[in-house]
Amino acid sequence: QVQLVESGGGLVQAGGSLRLSCVASGRTFSNYAMGWFRQAPGKERELVGSITWRGASTYYTGSVQGRFTIARDNAKNTVYLQMNSLKPEDTAVYYCAAADKPNSDSGLYHYWGQGTQVTVSS
């Protein structure tokens, strides 16, 4: 089992920044690729981005490319999502998740955090 706990969400004005953190406990964190997902009201959960086991490779969905950055610190069992130039359409609950390999299929992620709310005001 891997337990994931997100933090860092909140209310921010458009154009602002937030950094989300996701701390893992349980099994070896570095064995898992990590993904950040988000779900807005009335919409399906979508992949924001993912990072490989040692952080050598990242992927971002097109709407956040160039604005969001995923990083991980395996020594701290933590993955981060730095969000810059936030837009109202980024408003959602953000989740971190762990998978055997990075992918966009949420069904392939074994472990999930409880989510943290990000609200961007216009």
XYZ file of N, CA and C in Angstrom:
366
model
N 0.830 -1.191 0.000
C 0.000 0.000 0.000
C 0.871 1.250 0.000
N 0.393 2.255 -0.678
C 1.019 3.570 -0.669
C -0.047 4.572 -0.268
N 0.265 5.379 0.706
C -0.638 6.444 1.110
C -0.104 7.751 0.548
N -1.009 8.523 -0.031
C -0.638 9.794 -0.649
C -1.451 10.917 -0.018
N -0.776 11.990 0.320
C -1.450 13.134 0.931
C -1.028 14.398 0.200
N -2.004 15.063 -0.412
C -1.731 16.314 -1.117
C -1.910 17.505 -0.192
N -1.226 18.571 -0.524
C -1.393 19.834 0.184
C -1.000 20.958 -0.754
N -1.345 22.182 -0.345
C -0.923 23.350 -1.100
C -2.006 24.014 -1.926
N -3.187 23.429 -1.956
C -4.253 24.050 -2.707
C -4.750 25.315 -2.031
N -5.612 26.036 -2.733
C -6.164 27.256 -2.163
C -6.799 28.118 -3.220
N -7.053 29.356 -2.834
C -7.663 30.345 -3.712
C -6.581 31.306 -4.185
N -6.533 31.525 -5.490
C -5.527 32.418 -6.061
C -6.158 33.187 -7.207
N -5.678 34.382 -7.441
C -6.167 35.170 -8.565
C -5.550 34.681 -9.868
N -6.252 34.927 -10.939
C -5.723 34.575 -12.255
C -4.357 35.228 -12.455
N -3.449 34.447 -13.022
C -2.089 34.914 -13.202
C -1.158 34.555 -12.065
N -1.726 34.099 -10.974
C -0.934 33.746 -9.807
C -0.357 32.345 -9.898
N 0.283 31.942 -8.804
C 0.965 30.648 -8.758
C 0.604 29.892 -7.485
N 0.678 28.590 -7.579
C 0.551 27.711 -6.427
C 1.499 26.541 -6.627
N 1.958 25.969 -5.529
C 2.727 24.740 -5.609
C 2.039 23.687 -4.755
N 1.644 22.615 -5.411
C 1.059 21.483 -4.711
C 2.147 20.483 -4.360
N 1.966 19.855 -3.219
C 2.874 18.793 -2.788
C 2.072 17.529 -2.541
N 2.712 16.416 -2.752
C 2.094 15.119 -2.491
C 3.142 14.255 -1.799
N 2.883 13.932 -0.544
C 3.819 13.132 0.239
C 3.332 11.693 0.291
N 4.236 10.788 0.019
C 3.906 9.365 -0.003
C 4.480 8.653 1.207
N 3.785 7.638 1.647
C 4.272 6.759 2.698
C 3.855 5.338 2.358
N 4.547 4.384 2.959
C 4.230 2.993 2.673
C 5.332 2.375 1.837
N 4.978 1.856 0.704
C 5.947 1.195 -0.152
C 6.926 2.194 -0.757
N 7.995 1.671 -1.331
C 9.059 2.506 -1.858
C 8.548 3.459 -2.922
N 8.642 4.733 -2.607
C 8.100 5.778 -3.479
C 8.748 5.746 -4.854
N 10.047 5.502 -4.891
C 10.766 5.570 -6.165
C 10.428 4.416 -7.104
N 9.639 3.460 -6.637
C 9.202 2.366 -7.508
C 8.056 2.768 -8.419
N 7.492 3.936 -8.183
C 6.277 4.337 -8.875
C 6.472 5.596 -9.709
N 5.882 5.560 -10.899
C 5.667 6.794 -11.634
C 4.518 7.537 -10.971
N 4.558 8.841 -11.063
C 3.531 9.650 -10.407
C 2.801 10.518 -11.412
N 1.524 10.672 -11.176
C 0.723 11.536 -12.018
C -0.047 12.541 -11.183
N -0.315 13.674 -11.787
C -1.236 14.664 -11.215
C -2.459 14.709 -12.114
N -3.614 14.552 -11.514
C -4.887 14.631 -12.205
C -5.688 15.790 -11.619
N -6.704 16.181 -12.339
C -7.630 17.172 -11.804
C -9.032 16.855 -12.289
N -9.991 17.287 -11.481
C -11.386 17.102 -11.832
C -12.164 18.350 -11.461
N -12.744 18.973 -12.466
C -13.580 20.150 -12.268
C -15.030 19.697 -12.141
N -15.879 20.503 -11.512
C -17.282 20.125 -11.352
C -17.935 19.815 -12.690
N -18.589 18.677 -12.767
C -19.297 18.298 -13.972
C -18.427 17.783 -15.092
N -17.132 17.637 -14.822
C -16.220 17.163 -15.858
C -15.529 15.881 -15.413
N -14.998 15.169 -16.384
C -14.265 13.961 -16.082
C -12.885 14.295 -15.529
N -12.355 13.364 -14.770
C -10.995 13.524 -14.264
C -10.026 13.454 -15.437
N -9.061 14.360 -15.454
C -8.097 14.389 -16.547
C -6.667 14.421 -16.005
N -5.792 13.838 -16.802
C -4.377 13.874 -16.442
C -3.825 15.271 -16.701
N -3.160 15.817 -15.707
C -2.460 17.091 -15.865
C -1.047 16.832 -16.359
N -0.399 15.862 -15.749
C 0.959 15.518 -16.145
C 1.464 14.346 -15.345
N 2.601 13.833 -15.749
C 3.177 12.686 -15.068
C 4.694 12.781 -15.076
N 5.293 11.975 -14.206
C 6.750 11.987 -14.089
C 7.220 10.563 -13.853
N 8.344 10.214 -14.442
C 8.869 8.868 -14.319
C 9.512 8.645 -12.958
N 9.954 7.428 -12.725
C 10.377 6.991 -11.408
C 11.473 7.861 -10.799
N 12.456 8.238 -11.607
C 13.562 9.045 -11.086
C 13.465 10.497 -11.508
N 12.349 10.843 -12.178
C 12.154 12.223 -12.580
C 12.835 12.609 -13.868
N 13.337 11.642 -14.621
C 14.078 11.960 -15.829
C 13.179 12.450 -16.953
N 11.929 12.070 -16.910
C 11.014 12.425 -17.992
C 9.674 12.863 -17.426
N 9.120 13.886 -18.045
C 7.805 14.378 -17.650
C 6.914 14.516 -18.876
N 5.623 14.522 -18.601
C 4.616 14.722 -19.648
C 3.584 15.696 -19.121
N 3.089 16.564 -19.996
C 2.048 17.513 -19.617
C 0.950 17.522 -20.670
N -0.280 17.663 -20.211
C -1.353 17.846 -21.157
C -1.231 19.229 -21.781
N -1.768 19.376 -22.980
C -1.523 20.580 -23.746
C -1.943 21.870 -23.063
N -3.043 21.831 -22.298
C -3.569 23.059 -21.710
C -2.685 23.617 -20.592
N -1.777 22.819 -20.063
C -0.907 23.302 -18.988
C 0.550 23.382 -19.417
N 0.841 22.898 -20.611
C 2.223 22.908 -21.111
C 2.795 24.325 -21.043
N 3.984 24.432 -20.468
C 4.633 25.733 -20.343
C 4.235 26.522 -19.113
N 3.192 26.094 -18.427
C 2.744 26.795 -17.213
C 2.954 25.950 -15.953
N 2.812 24.653 -16.076
C 2.928 23.743 -14.934
C 4.217 22.936 -15.047
N 4.780 22.610 -13.897
C 5.992 21.796 -13.847
C 5.855 20.747 -12.748
N 6.152 19.516 -13.103
C 6.144 18.422 -12.133
C 7.591 18.073 -11.791
N 7.832 17.876 -10.506
C 9.146 17.455 -10.040
C 8.949 16.492 -8.878
N 9.969 15.723 -8.595
C 9.873 14.807 -7.457
C 11.200 14.781 -6.714
N 11.094 14.505 -5.435
C 12.257 14.346 -4.579
C 12.088 12.998 -3.883
N 12.759 11.993 -4.413
C 12.566 10.645 -3.866
C 13.103 10.517 -2.445
N 14.075 11.338 -2.092
C 14.593 11.302 -0.728
C 13.544 11.781 0.277
N 12.639 12.620 -0.195
C 11.569 13.150 0.667
C 10.223 12.500 0.386
N 10.221 11.511 -0.507
C 8.970 10.823 -0.872
C 7.887 11.820 -1.298
N 8.277 12.792 -2.070
C 7.366 13.878 -2.412
C 7.416 14.180 -3.907
N 6.242 14.440 -4.453
C 6.125 14.930 -5.816
C 5.434 16.288 -5.758
N 5.859 17.175 -6.628
C 5.362 18.545 -6.626
C 4.682 18.872 -7.950
N 3.765 19.811 -7.885
C 3.172 20.388 -9.079
C 3.234 21.901 -8.914
N 4.158 22.513 -9.643
C 4.268 23.964 -9.638
C 3.364 24.504 -10.731
N 2.439 25.366 -10.340
C 1.461 25.906 -11.271
C 1.626 27.409 -11.349
N 1.990 27.882 -12.527
C 2.168 29.307 -12.768
C 1.145 29.804 -13.784
N 0.989 31.099 -13.833
C 0.062 31.717 -14.791
C -1.298 31.038 -14.747
N -1.814 30.875 -13.566
C -3.068 30.148 -13.396
C -4.235 30.881 -14.041
N -5.155 30.084 -14.546
C -6.339 30.588 -15.217
C -7.584 30.074 -14.490
N -8.703 30.770 -14.626
C -9.934 30.277 -13.983
C -10.280 28.846 -14.404
N -9.957 28.473 -15.621
C -10.267 27.114 -16.085
C -9.380 26.056 -15.443
N -8.377 26.465 -14.677
C -7.575 25.510 -13.918
C -8.255 25.126 -12.597
N -9.352 25.766 -12.281
C -10.076 25.458 -11.051
C -10.555 24.012 -11.062
N -10.178 23.277 -10.037
C -10.503 21.856 -9.953
C -9.975 21.303 -8.644
N -10.368 20.082 -8.359
C -9.704 19.320 -7.305
C -8.529 18.589 -7.964
N -7.375 18.733 -7.369
C -6.162 18.128 -7.915
C -5.773 16.919 -7.075
N -5.453 15.845 -7.775
C -5.096 14.590 -7.134
C -3.716 14.134 -7.601
N -2.939 13.567 -6.707
C -1.751 12.852 -7.133
C -2.066 11.355 -7.082
N -1.354 10.617 -7.907
C -1.600 9.186 -8.007
C -0.317 8.467 -8.391
N -0.234 7.203 -8.025
C 0.960 6.401 -8.276
C 0.628 5.232 -9.196
N 1.528 4.984 -10.142
C 1.327 3.910 -11.108
C 2.649 3.184 -11.364
N 2.528 2.010 -11.966
C 3.739 1.259 -12.299
C 4.557 1.960 -13.379
N 3.859 2.662 -14.269
C 4.541 3.435 -15.295
C 3.668 4.630 -15.652
N 4.263 5.711 -16.134
C 3.461 6.894 -16.434
C 2.512 6.637 -17.600
N 1.275 7.093 -17.463
C 0.293 6.958 -18.525
C -0.867 7.887 -18.245
N -1.753 8.014 -19.216
C -2.876 8.932 -19.076
C -4.146 8.242 -18.603
N -4.116 6.949 -18.480
C -5.298 6.188 -18.073
C -5.372 6.156 -16.551
N -6.356 6.850 -15.998
C -6.460 6.908 -14.546
C -6.682 5.523 -13.942
N -7.256 4.617 -14.710
C -7.510 3.272 -14.220
C -6.254 2.468 -13.943
N -5.127 2.932 -14.476
C -3.872 2.219 -14.281
C -3.075 2.761 -13.095
N -3.627 3.740 -12.430
C -2.974 4.275 -11.230
C -3.537 3.536 -10.017
N -2.627 2.981 -9.220
C -3.051 2.103 -8.136
C -3.470 2.862 -6.882
N -2.802 3.966 -6.632
C -2.995 4.672 -5.372
C -3.294 6.135 -5.653
N -4.174 6.688 -4.829
C -4.634 8.062 -5.011
C -4.624 8.805 -3.689
N -4.346 10.094 -3.792
C -4.526 10.955 -2.641
C -5.977 11.385 -2.522
N -6.263 12.166 -1.499
C -7.633 12.589 -1.237
C -8.021 13.821 -2.032
N -7.045 14.481 -2.619
C -7.316 15.653 -3.432
C -7.173 16.949 -2.658
N -6.843 18.000 -3.380
C -6.760 19.334 -2.798
C -7.399 20.320 -3.779
N -8.200 21.219 -3.245
C -8.961 22.148 -4.085
C -8.093 23.321 -4.519
N -8.140 23.607 -5.800
C -7.507 24.797 -6.359
C -8.599 25.631 -7.002
N -8.711 26.870 -6.580
C -9.707 27.776 -7.129
C -8.993 29.020 -7.636
N -9.219 29.322 -8.904
C -8.593 30.483 -9.528
C -9.688 31.489 -9.859
N -9.600 32.649 -9.273
C -10.602 33.681 -9.503
C -10.167 34.600 -10.642
N -11.158 35.107 -11.350
C -10.862 35.976 -12.499
C -10.761 37.427 -12.090
